[in-house]
GROMACS .gro file of C-alpha atoms in nm:
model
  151
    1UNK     CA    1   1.383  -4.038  -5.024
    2UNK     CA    2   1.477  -3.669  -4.957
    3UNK     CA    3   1.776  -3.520  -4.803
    4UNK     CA    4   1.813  -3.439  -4.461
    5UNK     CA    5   1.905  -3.071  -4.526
    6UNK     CA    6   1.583  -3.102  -4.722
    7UNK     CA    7   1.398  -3.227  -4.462
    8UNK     CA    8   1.573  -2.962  -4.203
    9UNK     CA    9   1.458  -2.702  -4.417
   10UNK     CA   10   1.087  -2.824  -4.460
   11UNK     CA   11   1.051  -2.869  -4.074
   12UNK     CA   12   1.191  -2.495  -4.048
   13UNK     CA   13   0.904  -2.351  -4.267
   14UNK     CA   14   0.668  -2.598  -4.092
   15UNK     CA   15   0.764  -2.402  -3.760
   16UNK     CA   16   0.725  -2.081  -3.901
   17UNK     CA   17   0.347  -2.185  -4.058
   18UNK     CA   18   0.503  -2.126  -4.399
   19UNK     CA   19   0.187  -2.377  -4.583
   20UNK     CA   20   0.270  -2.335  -4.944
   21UNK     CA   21   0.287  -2.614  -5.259
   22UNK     CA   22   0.646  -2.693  -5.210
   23UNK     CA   23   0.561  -2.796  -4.858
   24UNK     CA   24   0.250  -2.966  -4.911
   25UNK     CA   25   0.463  -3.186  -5.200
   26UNK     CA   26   0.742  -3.272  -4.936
   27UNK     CA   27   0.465  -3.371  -4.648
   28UNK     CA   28   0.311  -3.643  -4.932
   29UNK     CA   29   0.636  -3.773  -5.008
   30UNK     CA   30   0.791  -3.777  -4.708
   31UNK     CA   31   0.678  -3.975  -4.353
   32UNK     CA   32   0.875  -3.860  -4.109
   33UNK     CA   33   0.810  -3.452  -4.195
   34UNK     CA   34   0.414  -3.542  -4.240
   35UNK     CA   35   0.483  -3.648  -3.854
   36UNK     CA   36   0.642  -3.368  -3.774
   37UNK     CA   37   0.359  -3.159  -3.944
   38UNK     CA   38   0.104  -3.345  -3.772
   39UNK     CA   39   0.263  -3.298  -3.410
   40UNK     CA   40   0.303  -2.928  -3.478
   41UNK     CA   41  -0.004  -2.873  -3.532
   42UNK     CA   42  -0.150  -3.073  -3.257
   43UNK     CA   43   0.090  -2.833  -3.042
   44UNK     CA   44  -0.018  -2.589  -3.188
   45UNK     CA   45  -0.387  -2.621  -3.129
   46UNK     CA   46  -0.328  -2.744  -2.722
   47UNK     CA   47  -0.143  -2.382  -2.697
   48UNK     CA   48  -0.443  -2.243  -2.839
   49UNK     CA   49  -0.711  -2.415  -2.619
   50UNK     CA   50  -0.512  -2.329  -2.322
   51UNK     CA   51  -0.498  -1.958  -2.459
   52UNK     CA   52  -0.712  -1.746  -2.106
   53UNK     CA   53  -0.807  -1.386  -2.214
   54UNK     CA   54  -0.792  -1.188  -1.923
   55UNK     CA   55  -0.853  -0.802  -1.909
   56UNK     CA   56  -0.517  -0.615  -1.784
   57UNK     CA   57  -0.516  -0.477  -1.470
   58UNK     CA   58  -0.539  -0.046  -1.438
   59UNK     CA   59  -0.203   0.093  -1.436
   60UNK     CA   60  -0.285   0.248  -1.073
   61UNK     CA   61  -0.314  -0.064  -0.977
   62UNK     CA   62   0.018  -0.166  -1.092
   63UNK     CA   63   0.223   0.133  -0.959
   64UNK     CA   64   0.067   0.107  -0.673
   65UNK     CA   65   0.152  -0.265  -0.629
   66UNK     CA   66   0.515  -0.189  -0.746
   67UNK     CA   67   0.514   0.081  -0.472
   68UNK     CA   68   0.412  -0.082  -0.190
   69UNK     CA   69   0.692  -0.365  -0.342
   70UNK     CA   70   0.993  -0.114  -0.300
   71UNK     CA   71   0.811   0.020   0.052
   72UNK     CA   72   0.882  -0.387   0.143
   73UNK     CA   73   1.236  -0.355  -0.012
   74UNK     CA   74   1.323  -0.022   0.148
   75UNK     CA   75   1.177  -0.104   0.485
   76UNK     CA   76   1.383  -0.508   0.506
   77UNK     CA   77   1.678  -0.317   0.375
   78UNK     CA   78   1.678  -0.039   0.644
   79UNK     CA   79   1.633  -0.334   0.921
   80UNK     CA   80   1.881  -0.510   0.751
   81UNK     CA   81   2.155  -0.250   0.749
   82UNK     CA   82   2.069  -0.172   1.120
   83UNK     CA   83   2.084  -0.504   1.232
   84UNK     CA   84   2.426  -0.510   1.064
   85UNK     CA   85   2.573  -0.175   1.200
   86UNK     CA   86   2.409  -0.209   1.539
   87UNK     CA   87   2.707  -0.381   1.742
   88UNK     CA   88   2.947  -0.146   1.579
   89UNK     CA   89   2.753   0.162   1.728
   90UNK     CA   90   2.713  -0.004   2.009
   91UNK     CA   91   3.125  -0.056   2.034
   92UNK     CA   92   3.161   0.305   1.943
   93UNK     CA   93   2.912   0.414   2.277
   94UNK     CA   94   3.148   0.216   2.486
   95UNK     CA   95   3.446   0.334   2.353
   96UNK     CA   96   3.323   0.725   2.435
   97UNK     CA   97   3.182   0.602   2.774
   98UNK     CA   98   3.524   0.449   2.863
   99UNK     CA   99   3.718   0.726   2.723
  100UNK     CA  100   3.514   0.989   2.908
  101UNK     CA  101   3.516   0.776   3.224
  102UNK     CA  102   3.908   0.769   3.193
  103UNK     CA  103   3.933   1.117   3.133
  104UNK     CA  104   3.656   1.233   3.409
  105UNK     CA  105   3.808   1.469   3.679
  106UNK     CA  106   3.648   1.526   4.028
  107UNK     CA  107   3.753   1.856   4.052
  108UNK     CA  108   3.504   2.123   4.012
  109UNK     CA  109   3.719   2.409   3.881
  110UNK     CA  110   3.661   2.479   3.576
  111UNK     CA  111   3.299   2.552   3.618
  112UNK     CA  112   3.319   2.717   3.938
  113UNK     CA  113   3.568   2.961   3.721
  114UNK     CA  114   3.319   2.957   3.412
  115UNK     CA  115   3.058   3.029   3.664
  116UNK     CA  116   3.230   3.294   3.830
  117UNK     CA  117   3.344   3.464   3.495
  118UNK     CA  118   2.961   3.453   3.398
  119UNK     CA  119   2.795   3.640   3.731
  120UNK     CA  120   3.086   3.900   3.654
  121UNK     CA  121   2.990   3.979   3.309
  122UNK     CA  122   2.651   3.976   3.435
  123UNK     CA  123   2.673   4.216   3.701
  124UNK     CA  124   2.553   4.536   3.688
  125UNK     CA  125   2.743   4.788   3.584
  126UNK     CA  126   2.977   4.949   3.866
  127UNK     CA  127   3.008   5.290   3.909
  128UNK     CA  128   3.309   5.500   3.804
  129UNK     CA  129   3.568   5.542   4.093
  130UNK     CA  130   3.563   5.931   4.027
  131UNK     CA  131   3.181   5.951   4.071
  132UNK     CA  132   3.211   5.751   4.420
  133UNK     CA  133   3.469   5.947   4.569
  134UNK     CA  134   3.334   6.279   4.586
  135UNK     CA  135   3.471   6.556   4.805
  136UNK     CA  136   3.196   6.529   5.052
  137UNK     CA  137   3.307   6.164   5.115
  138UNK     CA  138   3.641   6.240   5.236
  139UNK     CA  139   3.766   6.309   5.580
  140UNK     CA  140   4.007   6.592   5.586
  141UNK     CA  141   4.319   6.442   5.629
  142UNK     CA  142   4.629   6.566   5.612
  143UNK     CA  143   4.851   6.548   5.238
  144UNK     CA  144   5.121   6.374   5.416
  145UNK     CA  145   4.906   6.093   5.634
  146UNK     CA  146   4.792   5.982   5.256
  147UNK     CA  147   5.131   5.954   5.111
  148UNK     CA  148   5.228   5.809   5.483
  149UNK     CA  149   5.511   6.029   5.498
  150UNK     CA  150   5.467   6.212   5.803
  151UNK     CA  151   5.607   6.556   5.934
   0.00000   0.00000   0.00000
């Protein structure tokens, strides 16, 4: 009879497909390893039979997969963040629609004065005072009768 840290041993190096002498001796002399042999091998060869070789796929074709995967992610995540922040924006609308209906004021000033401001910076340029009033333009009239002091 062999020890179990024998036997613990053996069945390591029968894992590992260590097949030398010492293990061969051990698997004669001992049942319950040669069982342990014998199933590990049967394992062994139903892993094999099931074994499929298959030709990879092209790279392309695996970028382009893993592309159109983070497209997917991207695309669920924007809808999903939107979906999320949608009633907020819409609370934030209403918020400046009542504020700005609060603050609203029926009276038109303000533009009519921006309006008015804008036509006079627009208007063409006025002549000079001096070049209006010329000496032909005035009536003779007496020094005195402009001052209204009178003689």
């Amino acid at each position: 009879m062999h020890s179990k840290s024998q036997c613990d041993e053996m069945r390591t190096r029968i894992e590992r497909s260590v097949e030398d002498v010492t293990v061969e001796r051990h698997l004669a002399a001992c049942a319950g390893c040669a069982e342990f042999a014998a199933l590990e091998r049967w394992s062994r060869q139903v892993l094999q039979a099931g074994e499929v070789t298959v030709t990879p796929p092209l790279m392309s074709a695996v970028w382009a997969s893993i592309h159109r995967a983070s497209e997917q992610a991207w695309d669920s995540a924007l809808s999903r963040s939107f979906r999320y922040l949608l009633p907020y924006m819409v609370a934030v609308v209403a918020l400046i629609l009542l504020v700005g209906g609060l603050t609203y004021t029926r009276t038109p000033q303000p533009v009519l004065a921006a309006s008015a401001a804008y036509a006079a910076l627009n208007a063409p340029e006025v002549p000079a005072v001096a070049s209006v009033m010329t000496a032909t333009d005035l009536s003779s009239q007496d020094v005195g009768d402009i001052l209204g002091v009178r003689h």
